[in-house]
Short mmCIF file of C-alpha atoms in Angstrom, two decimals:
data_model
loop_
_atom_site.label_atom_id
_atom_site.label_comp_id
_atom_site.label_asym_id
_atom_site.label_seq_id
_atom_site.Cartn_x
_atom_site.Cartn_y
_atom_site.Cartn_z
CA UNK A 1 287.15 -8.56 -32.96
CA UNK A 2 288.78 -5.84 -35.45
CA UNK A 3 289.13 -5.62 -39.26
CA UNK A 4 291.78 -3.44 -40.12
CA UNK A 5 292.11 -2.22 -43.89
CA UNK A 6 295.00 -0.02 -44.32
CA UNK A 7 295.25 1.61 -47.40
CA UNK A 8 291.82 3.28 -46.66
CA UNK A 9 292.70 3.87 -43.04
CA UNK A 10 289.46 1.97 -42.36
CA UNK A 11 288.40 -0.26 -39.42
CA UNK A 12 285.30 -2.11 -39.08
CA UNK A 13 284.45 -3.70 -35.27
CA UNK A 14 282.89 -7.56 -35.98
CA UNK A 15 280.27 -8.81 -34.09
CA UNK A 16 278.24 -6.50 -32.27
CA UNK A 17 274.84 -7.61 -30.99
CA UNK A 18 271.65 -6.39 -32.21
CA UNK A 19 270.07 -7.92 -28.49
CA UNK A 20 271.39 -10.10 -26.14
CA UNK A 21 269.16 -12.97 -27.64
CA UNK A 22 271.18 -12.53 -30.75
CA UNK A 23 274.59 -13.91 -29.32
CA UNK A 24 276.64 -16.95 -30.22
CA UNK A 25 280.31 -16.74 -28.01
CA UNK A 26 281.30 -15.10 -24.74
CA UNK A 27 283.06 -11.69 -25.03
CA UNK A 28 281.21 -10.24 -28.24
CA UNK A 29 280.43 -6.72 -27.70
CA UNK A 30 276.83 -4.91 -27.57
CA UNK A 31 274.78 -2.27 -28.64
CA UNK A 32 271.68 -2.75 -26.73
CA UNK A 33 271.96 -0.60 -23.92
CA UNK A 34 273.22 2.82 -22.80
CA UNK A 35 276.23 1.85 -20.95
CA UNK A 36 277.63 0.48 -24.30
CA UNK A 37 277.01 3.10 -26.18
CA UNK A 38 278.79 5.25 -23.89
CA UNK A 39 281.73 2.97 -24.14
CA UNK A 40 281.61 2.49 -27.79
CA UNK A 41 281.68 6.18 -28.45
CA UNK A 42 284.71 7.50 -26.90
CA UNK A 43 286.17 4.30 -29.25
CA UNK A 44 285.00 6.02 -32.27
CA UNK A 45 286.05 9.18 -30.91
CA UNK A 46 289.27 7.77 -30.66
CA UNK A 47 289.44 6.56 -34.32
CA UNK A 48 288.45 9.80 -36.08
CA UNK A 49 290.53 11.93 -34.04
CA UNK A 50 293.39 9.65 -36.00
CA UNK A 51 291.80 10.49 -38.83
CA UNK A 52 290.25 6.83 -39.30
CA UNK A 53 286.76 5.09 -40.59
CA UNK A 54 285.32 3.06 -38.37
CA UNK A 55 282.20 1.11 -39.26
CA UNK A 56 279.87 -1.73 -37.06
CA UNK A 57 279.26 -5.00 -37.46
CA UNK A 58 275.89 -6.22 -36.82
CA UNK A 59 275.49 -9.78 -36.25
CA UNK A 60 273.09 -12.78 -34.76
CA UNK A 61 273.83 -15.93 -34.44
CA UNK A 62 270.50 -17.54 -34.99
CA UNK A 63 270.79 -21.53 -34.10
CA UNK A 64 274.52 -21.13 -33.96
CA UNK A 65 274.34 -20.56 -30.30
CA UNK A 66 272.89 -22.53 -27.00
CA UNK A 67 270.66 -21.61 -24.25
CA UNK A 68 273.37 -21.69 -21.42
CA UNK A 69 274.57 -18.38 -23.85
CA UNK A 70 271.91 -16.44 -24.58
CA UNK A 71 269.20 -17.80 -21.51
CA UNK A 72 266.31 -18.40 -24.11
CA UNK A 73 266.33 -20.61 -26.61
CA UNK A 74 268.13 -20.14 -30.58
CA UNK A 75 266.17 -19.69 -32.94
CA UNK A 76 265.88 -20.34 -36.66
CA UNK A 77 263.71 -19.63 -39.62
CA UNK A 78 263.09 -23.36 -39.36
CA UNK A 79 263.19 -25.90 -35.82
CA UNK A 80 266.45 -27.40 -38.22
CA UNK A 81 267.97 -29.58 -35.68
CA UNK A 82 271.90 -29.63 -36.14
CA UNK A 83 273.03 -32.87 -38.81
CA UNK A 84 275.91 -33.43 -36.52
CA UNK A 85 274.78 -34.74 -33.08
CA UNK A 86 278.38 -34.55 -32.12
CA UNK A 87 279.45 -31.19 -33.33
CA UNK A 88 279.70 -28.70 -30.24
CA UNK A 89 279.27 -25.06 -28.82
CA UNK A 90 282.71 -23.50 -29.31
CA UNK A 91 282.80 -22.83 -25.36
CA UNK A 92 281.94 -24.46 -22.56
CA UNK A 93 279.23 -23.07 -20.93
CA UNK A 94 279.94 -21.00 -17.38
CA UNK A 95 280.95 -23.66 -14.30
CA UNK A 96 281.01 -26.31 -17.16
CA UNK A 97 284.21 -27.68 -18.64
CA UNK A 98 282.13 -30.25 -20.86
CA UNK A 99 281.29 -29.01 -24.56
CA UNK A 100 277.57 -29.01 -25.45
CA UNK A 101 276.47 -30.03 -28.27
CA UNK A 102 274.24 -28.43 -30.53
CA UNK A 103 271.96 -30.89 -31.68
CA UNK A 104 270.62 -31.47 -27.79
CA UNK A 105 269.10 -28.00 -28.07
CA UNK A 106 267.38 -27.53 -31.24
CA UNK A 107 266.34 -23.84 -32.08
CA UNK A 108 262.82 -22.99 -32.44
CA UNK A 109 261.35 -21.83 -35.59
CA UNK A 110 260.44 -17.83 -35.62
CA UNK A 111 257.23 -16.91 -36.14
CA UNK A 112 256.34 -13.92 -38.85
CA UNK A 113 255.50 -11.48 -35.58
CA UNK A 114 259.39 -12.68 -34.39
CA UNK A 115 260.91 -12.01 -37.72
CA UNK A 116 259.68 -8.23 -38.06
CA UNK A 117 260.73 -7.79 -34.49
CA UNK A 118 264.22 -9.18 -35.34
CA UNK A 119 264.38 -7.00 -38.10
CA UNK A 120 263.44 -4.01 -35.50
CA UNK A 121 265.90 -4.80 -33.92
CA UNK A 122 268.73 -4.82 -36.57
CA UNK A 123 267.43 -0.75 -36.67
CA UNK A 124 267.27 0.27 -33.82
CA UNK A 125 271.28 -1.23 -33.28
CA UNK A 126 271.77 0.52 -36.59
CA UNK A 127 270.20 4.01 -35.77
CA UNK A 128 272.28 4.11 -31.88
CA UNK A 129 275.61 2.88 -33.91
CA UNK A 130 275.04 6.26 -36.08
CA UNK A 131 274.10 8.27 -33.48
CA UNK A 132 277.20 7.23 -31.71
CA UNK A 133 279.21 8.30 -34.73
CA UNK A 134 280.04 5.36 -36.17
CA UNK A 135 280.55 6.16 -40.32
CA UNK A 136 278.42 2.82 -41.39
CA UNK A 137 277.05 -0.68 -40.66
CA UNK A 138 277.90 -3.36 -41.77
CA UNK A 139 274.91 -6.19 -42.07
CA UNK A 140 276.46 -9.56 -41.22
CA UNK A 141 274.88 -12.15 -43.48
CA UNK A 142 277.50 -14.70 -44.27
CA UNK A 143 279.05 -17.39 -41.94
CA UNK A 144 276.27 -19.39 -41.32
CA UNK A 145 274.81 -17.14 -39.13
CA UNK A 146 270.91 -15.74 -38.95
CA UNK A 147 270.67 -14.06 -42.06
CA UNK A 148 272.48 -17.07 -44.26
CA UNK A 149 270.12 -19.56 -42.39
CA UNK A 150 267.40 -17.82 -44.27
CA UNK A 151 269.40 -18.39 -47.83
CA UNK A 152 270.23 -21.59 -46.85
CA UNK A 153 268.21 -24.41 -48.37
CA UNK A 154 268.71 -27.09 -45.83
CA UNK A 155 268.39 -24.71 -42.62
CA UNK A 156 265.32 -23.27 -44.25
CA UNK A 157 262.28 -25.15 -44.32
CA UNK A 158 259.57 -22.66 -44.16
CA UNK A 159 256.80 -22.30 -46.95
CA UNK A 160 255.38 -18.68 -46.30
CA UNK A 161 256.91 -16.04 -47.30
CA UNK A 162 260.11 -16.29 -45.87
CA UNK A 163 261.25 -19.84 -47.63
CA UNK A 164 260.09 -22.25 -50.09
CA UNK A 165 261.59 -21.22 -53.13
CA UNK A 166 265.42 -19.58 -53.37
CA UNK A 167 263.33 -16.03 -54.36
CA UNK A 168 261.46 -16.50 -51.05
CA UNK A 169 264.63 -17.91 -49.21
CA UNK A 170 266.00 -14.23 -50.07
CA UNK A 171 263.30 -12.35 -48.90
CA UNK A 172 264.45 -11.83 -45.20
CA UNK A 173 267.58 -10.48 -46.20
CA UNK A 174 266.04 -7.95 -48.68
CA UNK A 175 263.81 -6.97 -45.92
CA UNK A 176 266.84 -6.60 -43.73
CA UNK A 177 268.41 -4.39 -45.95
CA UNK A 178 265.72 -2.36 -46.83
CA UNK A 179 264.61 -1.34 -43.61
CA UNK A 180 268.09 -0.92 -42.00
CA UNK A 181 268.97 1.36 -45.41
CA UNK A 182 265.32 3.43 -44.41
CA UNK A 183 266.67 3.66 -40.97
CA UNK A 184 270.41 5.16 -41.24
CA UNK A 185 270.29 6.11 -45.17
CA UNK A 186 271.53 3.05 -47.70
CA UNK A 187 274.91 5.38 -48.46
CA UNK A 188 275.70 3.99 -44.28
CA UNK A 189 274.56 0.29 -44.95
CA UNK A 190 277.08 -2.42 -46.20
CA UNK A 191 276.57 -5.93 -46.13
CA UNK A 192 278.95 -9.14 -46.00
CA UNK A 193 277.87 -12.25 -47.54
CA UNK A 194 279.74 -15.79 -48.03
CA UNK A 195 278.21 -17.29 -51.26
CA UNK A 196 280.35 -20.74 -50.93
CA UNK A 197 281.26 -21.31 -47.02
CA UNK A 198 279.68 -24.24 -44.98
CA UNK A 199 280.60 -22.77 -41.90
CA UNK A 200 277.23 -23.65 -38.95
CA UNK A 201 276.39 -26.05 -41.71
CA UNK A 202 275.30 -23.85 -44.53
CA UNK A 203 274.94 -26.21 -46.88
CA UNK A 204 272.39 -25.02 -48.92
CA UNK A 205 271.55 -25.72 -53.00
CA UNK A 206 271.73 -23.30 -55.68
CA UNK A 207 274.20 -21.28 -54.65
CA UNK A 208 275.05 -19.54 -57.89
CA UNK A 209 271.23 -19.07 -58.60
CA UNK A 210 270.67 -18.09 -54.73
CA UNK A 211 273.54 -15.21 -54.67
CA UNK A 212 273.15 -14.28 -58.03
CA UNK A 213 269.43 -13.74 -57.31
CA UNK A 214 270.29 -11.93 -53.76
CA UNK A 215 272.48 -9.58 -55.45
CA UNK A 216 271.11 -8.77 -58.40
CA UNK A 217 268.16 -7.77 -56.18
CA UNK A 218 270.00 -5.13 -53.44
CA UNK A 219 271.50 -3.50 -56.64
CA UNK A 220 267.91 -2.79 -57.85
CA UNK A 221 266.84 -1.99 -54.83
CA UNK A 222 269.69 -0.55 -53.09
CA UNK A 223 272.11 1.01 -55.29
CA UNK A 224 273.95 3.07 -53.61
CA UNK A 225 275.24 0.48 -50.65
CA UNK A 226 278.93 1.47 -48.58
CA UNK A 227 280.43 -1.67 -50.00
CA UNK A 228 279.53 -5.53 -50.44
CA UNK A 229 282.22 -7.56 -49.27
CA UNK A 230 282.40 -11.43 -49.56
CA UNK A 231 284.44 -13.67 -48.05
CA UNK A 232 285.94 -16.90 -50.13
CA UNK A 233 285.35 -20.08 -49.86
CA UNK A 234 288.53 -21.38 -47.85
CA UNK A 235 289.04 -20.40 -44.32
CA UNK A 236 291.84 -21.79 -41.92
CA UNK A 237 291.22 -20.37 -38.73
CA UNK A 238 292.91 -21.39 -35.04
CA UNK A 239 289.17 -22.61 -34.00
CA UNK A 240 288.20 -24.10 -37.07
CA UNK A 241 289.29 -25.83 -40.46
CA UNK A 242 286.57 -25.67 -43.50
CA UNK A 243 287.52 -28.91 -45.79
CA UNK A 244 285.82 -29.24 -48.98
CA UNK A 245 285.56 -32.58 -50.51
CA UNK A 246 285.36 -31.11 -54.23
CA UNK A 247 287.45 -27.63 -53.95
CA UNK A 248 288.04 -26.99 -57.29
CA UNK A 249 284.43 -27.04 -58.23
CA UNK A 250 283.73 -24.93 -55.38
CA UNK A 251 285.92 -22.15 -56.52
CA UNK A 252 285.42 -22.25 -60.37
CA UNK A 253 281.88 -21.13 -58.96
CA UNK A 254 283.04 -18.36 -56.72
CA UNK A 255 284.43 -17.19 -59.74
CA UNK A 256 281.87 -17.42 -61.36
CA UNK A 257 279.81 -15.53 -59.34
CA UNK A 258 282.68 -12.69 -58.60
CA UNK A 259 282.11 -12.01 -62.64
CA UNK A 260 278.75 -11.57 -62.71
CA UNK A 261 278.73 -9.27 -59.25
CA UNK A 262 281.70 -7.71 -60.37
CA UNK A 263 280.57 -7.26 -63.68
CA UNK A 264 277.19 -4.75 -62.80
CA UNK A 265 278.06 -3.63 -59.01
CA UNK A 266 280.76 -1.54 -58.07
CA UNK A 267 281.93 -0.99 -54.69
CA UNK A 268 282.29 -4.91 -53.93
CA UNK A 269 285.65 -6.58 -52.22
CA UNK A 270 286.56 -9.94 -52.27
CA UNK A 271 288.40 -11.43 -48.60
#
């Protein structure tokens, strides 16, 4: 679960959990306890004595995960039940060879109290990463995961402060940010965000308003991020084939979007 970027002799390691709770597949890595950090450090060790970067990944899978994982239930910023009752777990779960699927364990919705823990949690991953050496973290909030459940208008059916409205829809993320950047300095923080995938059934409205809104407010807030990277809207992967009924339409708006981002932030890439 390695990014590689060449030219800048920089590595970033996907995936890493903030908390066991916060995993979606077997085999991801942790940062949650001192045995990892242990390992984890003679691996960035490793990378600057090449001369490398090496940044973390912080990720959680919110309802994109069963309880067989994790051994609690997911959770979500809304009790969203999966549309597909046939879609599946991407594993089997342990002494199982039959897929589960997702809608036959919906996630339960997080309460404010949960949130801000969640959040303390993203830090304290953050903080031990640093201490550990790694040069940055990277906030994942694309892929249909925890973070993009909050952006996402038909995962998110809260009406507090936390959903409602696309400006309130954001708000989790900014909070994300803004505490992690407190926490390890905002210079350390990067984030990666996926404006126009589906992937977990982000399917959300408004996405140029939603984005547009979401960016425009970590440049106000956070100016001085690593890097914003954001992945496009087609993926073919081994495990997994995003099809998109009305392409062209999706990535006239991708465009769209790159303009205005690239147009007042630098520092953002495009995968």
């Amino acid at each position: 679960l390695m990014t590689i970027i060449q030219t800048l002799n920089f590595l970033f390691f996907e995936f890493f959990l903030t908390f066991r709770q916060s995993n979606g597949m077997p085999g991801v890595p942790g940062l949650f306890n001192s045995e990892q950090s242990a390992g984890w450090k003679r691996v960035v060790d490793a990378v600057h004595a090449k001369g490398g970067i090496i940044f973390c990944q912080l990720w959680h899978a919110g309802r994109a995960t069963i309880p067989q994982m994790t051994g609690s239930p997911a959770v979500c910023p809304s009790a969203s039940v999966w549309d597909s009752p046939t879609e599946c777990y991407s594993h089997p779960p342990v002494g199982s060879t039959e897929p589960v699927p997702y809608a036959n364990h919906p996630p339960i919705e997080m309460t404010v109290g949960h949130i801000k823990q969640t959040i303390d949690d993203y830090c304290i991953a953050a903080k031990t990463a640093m201490d550990i050496g790694f040069d940055g973290v990277e906030i994942h909030c694309g892929n249909g995961y925890l973070p993009e459940q909050f952006l996402s208008s038909n995962i998110n059916k809260r009406q507090d402060a936390y959903g409602g409205t696309l400006e309130k829809r954001c708000q989790f993320v900014f909070e994300l940010m803004e505490q992690v950047a407190k926490t390890i300095g905002e210079h350390n923080l990067a984030i990666r965000l996926s404006p126009f995938g589906m992937f977990n059934q982000a399917r959300g409205e408004q996405r140029v308003e939603t984005w547009t809104h979401l960016c425009e407010g970590l440049k106000k807030t956070l100016p001085s991020l690593s890097y914003v990277s954001f992945i496009e809207p087609v993926c073919v992967h081994r495990l997994y084939l995003m099809v998109y009924a009305n392409l062209p339409s999706v990535m006239n708006k991708s465009s769209a979007l790159k303009r205005r981002i690239s147009s007042s932030k630098a520092g953002a890439c495009w995968m």
